[in-house]
Amino acid sequence: MSNALLDALLFAGGYNATVVSLGCAAFGLAAGSLGCFVLLRGRALVADAAAHATLPGVAAAFILAALMGWDVRSLPLLLVGGAASAGLAVLAVGALTRNGRLRDDAAMALVLSIGFGLGVVLLSVVQSLPVGGQAGLKGFILGQAAGMSSFDAQLIGGLALLSVLLVAVLFRPLAVLCFDRDFAASVGLPVRLLDLALMGLMLAVTVAGLRAVGLILVVGLMVIPAATARLATERLEVMVPLAGALGAFAAWFGAALSAALPDLPTGATIVLAASGLFMLALAFAPRRGVLAFAWRQARLSLAAAREHATPADGVECRLPPSAGMER
């Protein structure tokens, strides 16, 4: 196992395994970078609802391909179907929450449940079709990077790197939007357009990660590296590249570990690797970590104890004449 893991980590496991690892790392880079804005804008649950809503689109694209005689395993076609249904889910959340019809959490839970339930129903329809390749759709639920072809990995990596480029271009406007929407509007920024751009990027990264991480866990690789970076720094210009690097590392290491141990699901392994980094940051982060907090609390307690034990300046402490004497 150790030799296989080392080969996978050093890109010595063959051409296809190397391309898959690089594709997963590119996706982790995009997910971590964009996840900072998703986290700060409070859109994590919207991303989760959109991710679950990709399943009916993927299944519907498969059914359409089977009926039209197209290649049912065409990843671009399946991703387009997933993106279409995810986009409808985001629009549905917006429509349900507009004018106070429903609270945000209720609308997102409703859309998530309906989307995933419809997807499961369509999967049962797919299983009844007299065509091969149905088993590959299960990889979109929990991720199956090992089953990707080189073309699939290159497509995912290309989508992810394009998302990173757009995040870099829109960094300043998105930063202003996330920290103060009213100020962004007052200085003339197109707030609604920026919100739509953030949603579009979120959908693109979500769809790109379906094959590698799966729809259930794809949001985890957006949120966990961003939360880890938030523990380590308070500056957004540091947080975004740090979250991208953490996401890329977690995806690279998780994909390599899954390749070395084929019984491990790729998506879960990648998210657990990211979770391990988060636990380390939670414990050892210099300002927000548990140990740093405990050290500050101990110093405050010690300072308070010294202040109470040390007499005030100019005050002479004398025992009363009768102290220690019995009557």
Tab-separated table of C-alpha atoms in Angstrom:
chain	number	residue	atom	x	y	z
A	1	MET	CA	0.000	0.000	0.000
A	2	SER	CA	2.790	2.434	0.903
A	3	ASN	CA	4.512	1.959	-2.476
A	4	ALA	CA	1.244	2.398	-4.352
A	5	LEU	CA	0.425	5.548	-2.382
A	6	LEU	CA	3.890	6.981	-2.972
A	7	ASP	CA	3.607	6.278	-6.702
A	8	ALA	CA	0.206	7.990	-6.797
A	9	LEU	CA	1.477	11.004	-4.855
A	10	LEU	CA	4.524	11.367	-7.107
A	11	PHE	CA	2.462	10.957	-10.300
A	12	ALA	CA	4.228	7.688	-11.080
A	13	GLY	CA	1.097	5.555	-11.328
A	14	GLY	CA	0.653	5.904	-15.068
A	15	TYR	CA	-0.582	8.566	-17.446
A	16	ASN	CA	-4.281	8.221	-16.692
A	17	ALA	CA	-3.759	8.230	-12.896
A	18	THR	CA	-1.547	11.311	-13.200
A	19	VAL	CA	-4.116	13.200	-15.270
A	20	VAL	CA	-6.876	12.223	-12.820
A	21	SER	CA	-4.830	13.443	-9.831
A	22	LEU	CA	-4.047	16.729	-11.564
A	23	GLY	CA	-7.706	17.166	-12.533
A	24	CYS	CA	-8.808	16.592	-8.934
A	25	ALA	CA	-6.148	19.004	-7.662
A	26	ALA	CA	-7.339	21.671	-10.104
A	27	PHE	CA	-10.881	21.171	-8.884
A	28	GLY	CA	-9.728	21.454	-5.255
A	29	LEU	CA	-7.922	24.698	-6.094
A	30	ALA	CA	-11.070	26.172	-7.637
A	31	ALA	CA	-13.389	24.919	-4.902
A	32	GLY	CA	-11.212	26.232	-2.096
A	33	SER	CA	-10.689	29.651	-3.696
A	34	LEU	CA	-14.332	30.199	-4.562
A	35	GLY	CA	-15.430	28.719	-1.248
A	36	CYS	CA	-14.089	31.774	0.583
A	37	PHE	CA	-16.637	34.005	-1.132
A	38	VAL	CA	-19.388	31.388	-0.797
A	39	LEU	CA	-18.677	31.171	2.936
A	40	LEU	CA	-18.451	34.919	3.540
A	41	ARG	CA	-21.563	35.616	1.451
A	42	GLY	CA	-23.550	32.964	3.336
A	43	ARG	CA	-24.281	30.858	0.265
A	44	ALA	CA	-23.044	27.465	1.484
A	45	LEU	CA	-26.539	25.991	1.874
A	46	VAL	CA	-27.552	27.319	-1.542
A	47	ALA	CA	-24.539	25.499	-2.987
A	48	ASP	CA	-25.615	22.335	-1.171
A	49	ALA	CA	-29.134	22.581	-2.581
A	50	ALA	CA	-27.749	23.157	-6.077
A	51	ALA	CA	-25.384	20.192	-5.754
A	52	HIS	CA	-28.194	17.819	-4.790
A	53	ALA	CA	-30.321	19.218	-7.604
A	54	THR	CA	-27.742	18.179	-10.198
A	55	LEU	CA	-28.821	14.547	-9.905
A	56	PRO	CA	-32.125	14.853	-11.826
A	57	GLY	CA	-30.345	16.802	-14.566
A	58	VAL	CA	-27.642	14.161	-14.923
A	59	ALA	CA	-30.220	11.367	-15.002
A	60	ALA	CA	-32.434	13.262	-17.462
A	61	ALA	CA	-29.445	13.839	-19.762
A	62	PHE	CA	-28.693	10.113	-19.629
A	63	ILE	CA	-32.298	9.255	-20.545
A	64	LEU	CA	-32.300	11.780	-23.401
A	65	ALA	CA	-29.040	10.374	-24.746
A	66	ALA	CA	-30.444	6.831	-24.625
A	67	LEU	CA	-33.606	7.865	-26.467
A	68	MET	CA	-31.674	9.806	-29.129
A	69	GLY	CA	-29.061	7.134	-29.639
A	70	TRP	CA	-26.206	9.308	-28.352
A	71	ASP	CA	-23.335	8.264	-26.126
A	72	VAL	CA	-24.938	7.859	-22.698
A	73	ARG	CA	-21.556	8.136	-20.961
A	74	SER	CA	-20.641	11.481	-22.535
A	75	LEU	CA	-19.434	13.560	-19.600
A	76	PRO	CA	-20.029	16.973	-21.263
A	77	LEU	CA	-23.670	16.028	-21.924
A	78	LEU	CA	-24.182	14.791	-18.363
A	79	LEU	CA	-22.557	17.891	-16.885
A	80	VAL	CA	-24.725	20.172	-19.010
A	81	GLY	CA	-27.804	18.347	-17.706
A	82	GLY	CA	-26.572	18.693	-14.135
A	83	ALA	CA	-25.815	22.388	-14.607
A	84	ALA	CA	-29.296	23.031	-16.042
A	85	SER	CA	-31.130	21.418	-13.132
A	86	ALA	CA	-28.805	23.062	-10.590
A	87	GLY	CA	-29.471	26.463	-12.152
A	88	LEU	CA	-33.213	25.857	-11.916
A	89	ALA	CA	-32.767	24.941	-8.254
A	90	VAL	CA	-30.976	28.219	-7.508
A	91	LEU	CA	-33.713	30.172	-9.301
A	92	ALA	CA	-36.332	28.242	-7.326
A	93	VAL	CA	-34.667	29.154	-4.022
A	94	GLY	CA	-34.643	32.798	-5.041
A	95	ALA	CA	-38.304	32.716	-6.071
A	96	LEU	CA	-39.421	31.010	-2.862
A	97	THR	CA	-37.581	33.449	-0.596
A	98	ARG	CA	-38.567	36.583	-2.494
A	99	ASN	CA	-40.977	38.868	-0.620
A	100	GLY	CA	-40.751	36.707	2.475
A	101	ARG	CA	-42.721	33.752	1.110
A	102	LEU	CA	-40.414	31.308	2.899
A	103	ARG	CA	-37.365	31.608	5.089
A	104	ASP	CA	-34.053	30.917	3.386
A	105	ASP	CA	-33.367	27.686	5.265
A	106	ALA	CA	-36.860	26.318	4.566
A	107	ALA	CA	-36.620	27.128	0.856
A	108	MET	CA	-33.198	25.526	0.525
A	109	ALA	CA	-34.285	22.400	2.412
A	110	LEU	CA	-37.375	22.148	0.195
A	111	VAL	CA	-35.432	22.499	-3.055
A	112	LEU	CA	-32.714	20.115	-1.871
A	113	SER	CA	-35.248	17.429	-0.909
A	114	ILE	CA	-37.311	17.740	-4.078
A	115	GLY	CA	-34.256	17.779	-6.329
A	116	PHE	CA	-32.595	14.762	-4.758
A	117	GLY	CA	-35.884	12.837	-4.572
A	118	LEU	CA	-36.592	13.495	-8.255
A	119	GLY	CA	-33.078	12.400	-9.096
A	120	VAL	CA	-33.489	9.091	-7.269
A	121	VAL	CA	-36.757	8.472	-9.144
A	122	LEU	CA	-35.087	9.190	-12.480
A	123	LEU	CA	-32.224	6.857	-11.558
A	124	SER	CA	-34.750	4.054	-11.156
A	125	VAL	CA	-36.006	4.887	-14.652
A	126	VAL	CA	-32.438	4.774	-15.955
A	127	GLN	CA	-31.945	1.301	-14.496
A	128	SER	CA	-34.921	0.037	-16.516
A	129	LEU	CA	-33.480	1.234	-19.825
A	130	PRO	CA	-31.984	-1.457	-22.090
A	131	VAL	CA	-28.632	0.335	-22.392
A	132	GLY	CA	-25.300	-0.121	-20.687
A	133	GLY	CA	-23.454	2.358	-18.560
A	134	GLN	CA	-26.100	2.978	-15.884
A	135	ALA	CA	-23.688	1.999	-13.135
A	136	GLY	CA	-21.492	4.958	-13.983
A	137	LEU	CA	-24.169	7.365	-12.768
A	138	LYS	CA	-23.635	6.247	-9.181
A	139	GLY	CA	-20.211	7.841	-9.366
A	140	PHE	CA	-21.919	11.226	-9.499
A	141	ILE	CA	-23.374	10.658	-6.017
A	142	LEU	CA	-20.217	9.814	-4.066
A	143	GLY	CA	-17.548	10.515	-6.679
A	144	GLN	CA	-15.409	8.082	-8.631
A	145	ALA	CA	-12.244	9.756	-9.821
A	146	ALA	CA	-10.623	6.436	-10.653
A	147	GLY	CA	-13.292	5.834	-13.296
A	148	MET	CA	-12.542	9.056	-15.161
A	149	SER	CA	-10.924	8.986	-18.545
A	150	SER	CA	-8.125	11.371	-19.443
A	151	PHE	CA	-10.592	13.491	-21.426
A	152	ASP	CA	-12.954	13.664	-18.435
A	153	ALA	CA	-10.130	14.749	-16.120
A	154	GLN	CA	-8.928	17.374	-18.591
A	155	LEU	CA	-12.477	18.724	-18.960
A	156	ILE	CA	-12.903	18.966	-15.173
A	157	GLY	CA	-9.481	20.568	-14.775
A	158	GLY	CA	-10.220	23.067	-17.542
A	159	LEU	CA	-13.534	24.099	-15.953
A	160	ALA	CA	-11.857	24.438	-12.570
A	161	LEU	CA	-8.948	26.538	-13.843
A	162	LEU	CA	-11.349	28.787	-15.757
A	163	SER	CA	-13.261	29.324	-12.515
A	164	VAL	CA	-10.012	30.222	-10.715
A	165	LEU	CA	-9.211	32.773	-13.433
A	166	LEU	CA	-12.639	34.379	-13.097
A	167	VAL	CA	-12.287	34.486	-9.300
A	168	ALA	CA	-8.969	36.319	-9.730
A	169	VAL	CA	-10.519	38.824	-12.153
A	170	LEU	CA	-13.539	39.482	-9.897
A	171	PHE	CA	-11.616	39.384	-6.619
A	172	ARG	CA	-12.011	43.046	-5.577
A	173	PRO	CA	-15.704	43.451	-6.488
A	174	LEU	CA	-16.609	40.144	-4.837
A	175	ALA	CA	-14.651	41.100	-1.723
A	176	VAL	CA	-16.596	44.366	-1.389
A	177	LEU	CA	-19.875	42.526	-2.011
A	178	CYS	CA	-19.172	39.926	0.664
A	179	PHE	CA	-18.193	42.417	3.359
A	180	ASP	CA	-20.727	45.195	2.746
A	181	ARG	CA	-23.455	44.864	0.114
A	182	ASP	CA	-24.829	48.362	0.796
A	183	PHE	CA	-21.410	49.966	0.384
A	184	ALA	CA	-20.882	48.039	-2.847
A	185	ALA	CA	-24.143	49.435	-4.189
A	186	SER	CA	-23.278	52.961	-3.030
A	187	VAL	CA	-19.992	53.015	-4.941
A	188	GLY	CA	-21.713	51.923	-8.133
A	189	LEU	CA	-20.867	48.223	-8.252
A	190	PRO	CA	-23.476	46.062	-10.038
A	191	VAL	CA	-24.511	44.150	-6.922
A	192	ARG	CA	-27.158	41.971	-8.569
A	193	LEU	CA	-24.832	41.114	-11.456
A	194	LEU	CA	-22.023	40.243	-9.028
A	195	ASP	CA	-24.380	38.008	-7.064
A	196	LEU	CA	-25.326	36.246	-10.290
A	197	ALA	CA	-21.654	35.892	-11.213
A	198	LEU	CA	-20.908	34.341	-7.821
A	199	MET	CA	-23.822	31.929	-8.269
A	200	GLY	CA	-22.647	31.065	-11.764
A	201	LEU	CA	-19.127	30.341	-10.555
A	202	MET	CA	-20.535	28.284	-7.700
A	203	LEU	CA	-22.588	26.210	-10.156
A	204	ALA	CA	-19.602	25.758	-12.477
A	205	VAL	CA	-17.374	24.487	-9.670
A	206	THR	CA	-20.161	22.290	-8.318
A	207	VAL	CA	-20.728	20.664	-11.700
A	208	ALA	CA	-16.974	20.276	-12.264
A	209	GLY	CA	-16.626	18.347	-9.020
A	210	LEU	CA	-19.469	15.888	-9.550
A	211	ARG	CA	-17.305	13.200	-11.083
A	212	ALA	CA	-14.447	13.582	-8.620
A	213	VAL	CA	-16.179	14.208	-5.291
A	214	GLY	CA	-19.855	13.518	-5.932
A	215	LEU	CA	-22.882	15.723	-5.426
A	216	ILE	CA	-23.263	14.887	-1.722
A	217	LEU	CA	-19.758	15.992	-0.749
A	218	VAL	CA	-18.864	18.598	-3.359
A	219	VAL	CA	-19.898	21.477	-1.093
A	220	GLY	CA	-17.589	20.110	1.609
A	221	LEU	CA	-14.559	20.873	-0.547
A	222	MET	CA	-15.833	24.412	-1.012
A	223	VAL	CA	-16.512	25.140	2.645
A	224	ILE	CA	-13.892	23.144	4.597
A	225	PRO	CA	-10.711	24.619	3.003
A	226	ALA	CA	-12.240	28.110	3.254
A	227	ALA	CA	-13.072	27.590	6.935
A	228	THR	CA	-9.566	26.232	7.526
A	229	ALA	CA	-7.988	29.276	5.908
A	230	ARG	CA	-10.289	31.547	7.919
A	231	LEU	CA	-8.861	30.067	11.116
A	232	ALA	CA	-5.339	30.811	9.940
A	233	THR	CA	-5.714	34.395	8.700
A	234	GLU	CA	-7.964	37.440	8.856
A	235	ARG	CA	-6.914	38.894	5.491
A	236	LEU	CA	-8.972	37.925	2.452
A	237	GLU	CA	-6.039	38.329	0.052
A	238	VAL	CA	-4.258	35.634	2.063
A	239	MET	CA	-7.339	33.539	2.801
A	240	VAL	CA	-8.295	32.939	-0.845
A	241	PRO	CA	-4.964	31.530	-2.143
A	242	LEU	CA	-4.460	29.616	1.113
A	243	ALA	CA	-7.891	27.998	0.814
A	244	GLY	CA	-7.138	27.143	-2.819
A	245	ALA	CA	-3.830	25.530	-1.855
A	246	LEU	CA	-5.508	23.544	0.949
A	247	GLY	CA	-8.271	22.386	-1.386
A	248	ALA	CA	-5.748	21.336	-4.046
A	249	PHE	CA	-3.660	19.437	-1.485
A	250	ALA	CA	-6.688	17.655	-0.023
A	251	ALA	CA	-7.946	16.643	-3.485
A	252	TRP	CA	-4.492	15.490	-4.602
A	253	PHE	CA	-3.836	13.484	-1.438
A	254	GLY	CA	-7.361	12.055	-1.268
A	255	ALA	CA	-7.331	10.992	-4.918
A	256	ALA	CA	-3.910	9.364	-4.449
A	257	LEU	CA	-5.066	7.511	-1.337
A	258	SER	CA	-8.192	6.329	-3.129
A	259	ALA	CA	-6.078	5.134	-6.042
A	260	ALA	CA	-3.788	3.215	-3.671
A	261	LEU	CA	-6.791	1.701	-1.856
A	262	PRO	CA	-9.475	1.215	-4.527
A	263	ASP	CA	-12.109	0.238	-1.960
A	264	LEU	CA	-12.083	3.777	-0.547
A	265	PRO	CA	-14.639	6.145	-2.154
A	266	THR	CA	-12.819	9.039	-3.750
A	267	GLY	CA	-15.128	11.836	-2.685
A	268	ALA	CA	-15.295	10.806	0.951
A	269	THR	CA	-11.515	10.344	1.090
A	270	ILE	CA	-10.883	13.806	-0.340
A	271	VAL	CA	-13.311	15.466	2.077
A	272	LEU	CA	-11.808	13.572	5.024
A	273	ALA	CA	-8.350	14.786	4.004
A	274	ALA	CA	-9.688	18.348	3.991
A	275	SER	CA	-11.327	17.714	7.364
A	276	GLY	CA	-8.006	16.541	8.777
A	277	LEU	CA	-6.401	19.829	7.741
A	278	PHE	CA	-9.283	21.695	9.352
A	279	MET	CA	-8.809	19.838	12.651
A	280	LEU	CA	-5.110	20.714	12.640
A	281	ALA	CA	-5.917	24.384	12.041
A	282	LEU	CA	-8.612	24.297	14.712
A	283	ALA	CA	-6.048	23.077	17.212
A	284	PHE	CA	-2.908	24.978	16.175
A	285	ALA	CA	-4.015	28.168	14.385
A	286	PRO	CA	-1.957	31.069	15.820
A	287	ARG	CA	-4.911	33.354	16.690
A	288	ARG	CA	-8.113	31.331	16.432
A	289	GLY	CA	-6.871	27.857	17.361
A	290	VAL	CA	-7.963	26.046	20.498
A	291	LEU	CA	-4.448	25.991	21.954
A	292	ALA	CA	-3.914	29.707	21.247
A	293	PHE	CA	-7.248	30.503	22.883
A	294	ALA	CA	-6.405	28.364	25.921
A	295	TRP	CA	-3.011	30.104	26.198
A	296	ARG	CA	-4.614	33.554	26.090
A	297	GLN	CA	-7.161	32.544	28.711
A	298	ALA	CA	-4.403	31.183	30.947
A	299	ARG	CA	-2.409	34.421	30.593
A	300	LEU	CA	-5.463	36.519	31.433
A	301	SER	CA	-6.210	34.376	34.472
A	302	LEU	CA	-2.591	34.654	35.633
A	303	ALA	CA	-2.584	38.417	35.110
A	304	ALA	CA	-5.824	38.757	37.042
A	305	ALA	CA	-4.457	36.630	39.860
A	306	ARG	CA	-1.305	38.766	40.031
A	307	GLU	CA	-3.338	41.962	40.052
A	308	HIS	CA	-5.384	40.755	42.990
A	309	ALA	CA	-2.327	39.453	44.837
A	310	THR	CA	-0.126	42.560	44.330
A	311	PRO	CA	-0.992	45.619	46.475
A	312	ALA	CA	-1.813	48.813	44.669
A	313	ASP	CA	0.914	51.436	44.247
A	314	GLY	CA	1.320	53.688	47.269
A	315	VAL	CA	-0.681	51.471	49.560
A	316	GLU	CA	1.155	49.995	52.503
A	317	CYS	CA	-0.152	46.676	53.695
A	318	ARG	CA	0.035	46.299	57.467
A	319	LEU	CA	-1.460	43.670	59.624
A	320	PRO	CA	-3.720	44.865	62.392
A	321	PRO	CA	-2.066	44.859	65.842
A	322	SER	CA	-4.178	41.969	66.992
A	323	ALA	CA	-3.579	39.785	63.981
A	324	GLY	CA	-2.421	36.350	65.011
A	325	MET	CA	-2.929	37.092	68.748
A	326	GLU	CA	-5.418	35.268	70.835
A	327	ARG	CA	-7.766	37.137	73.038
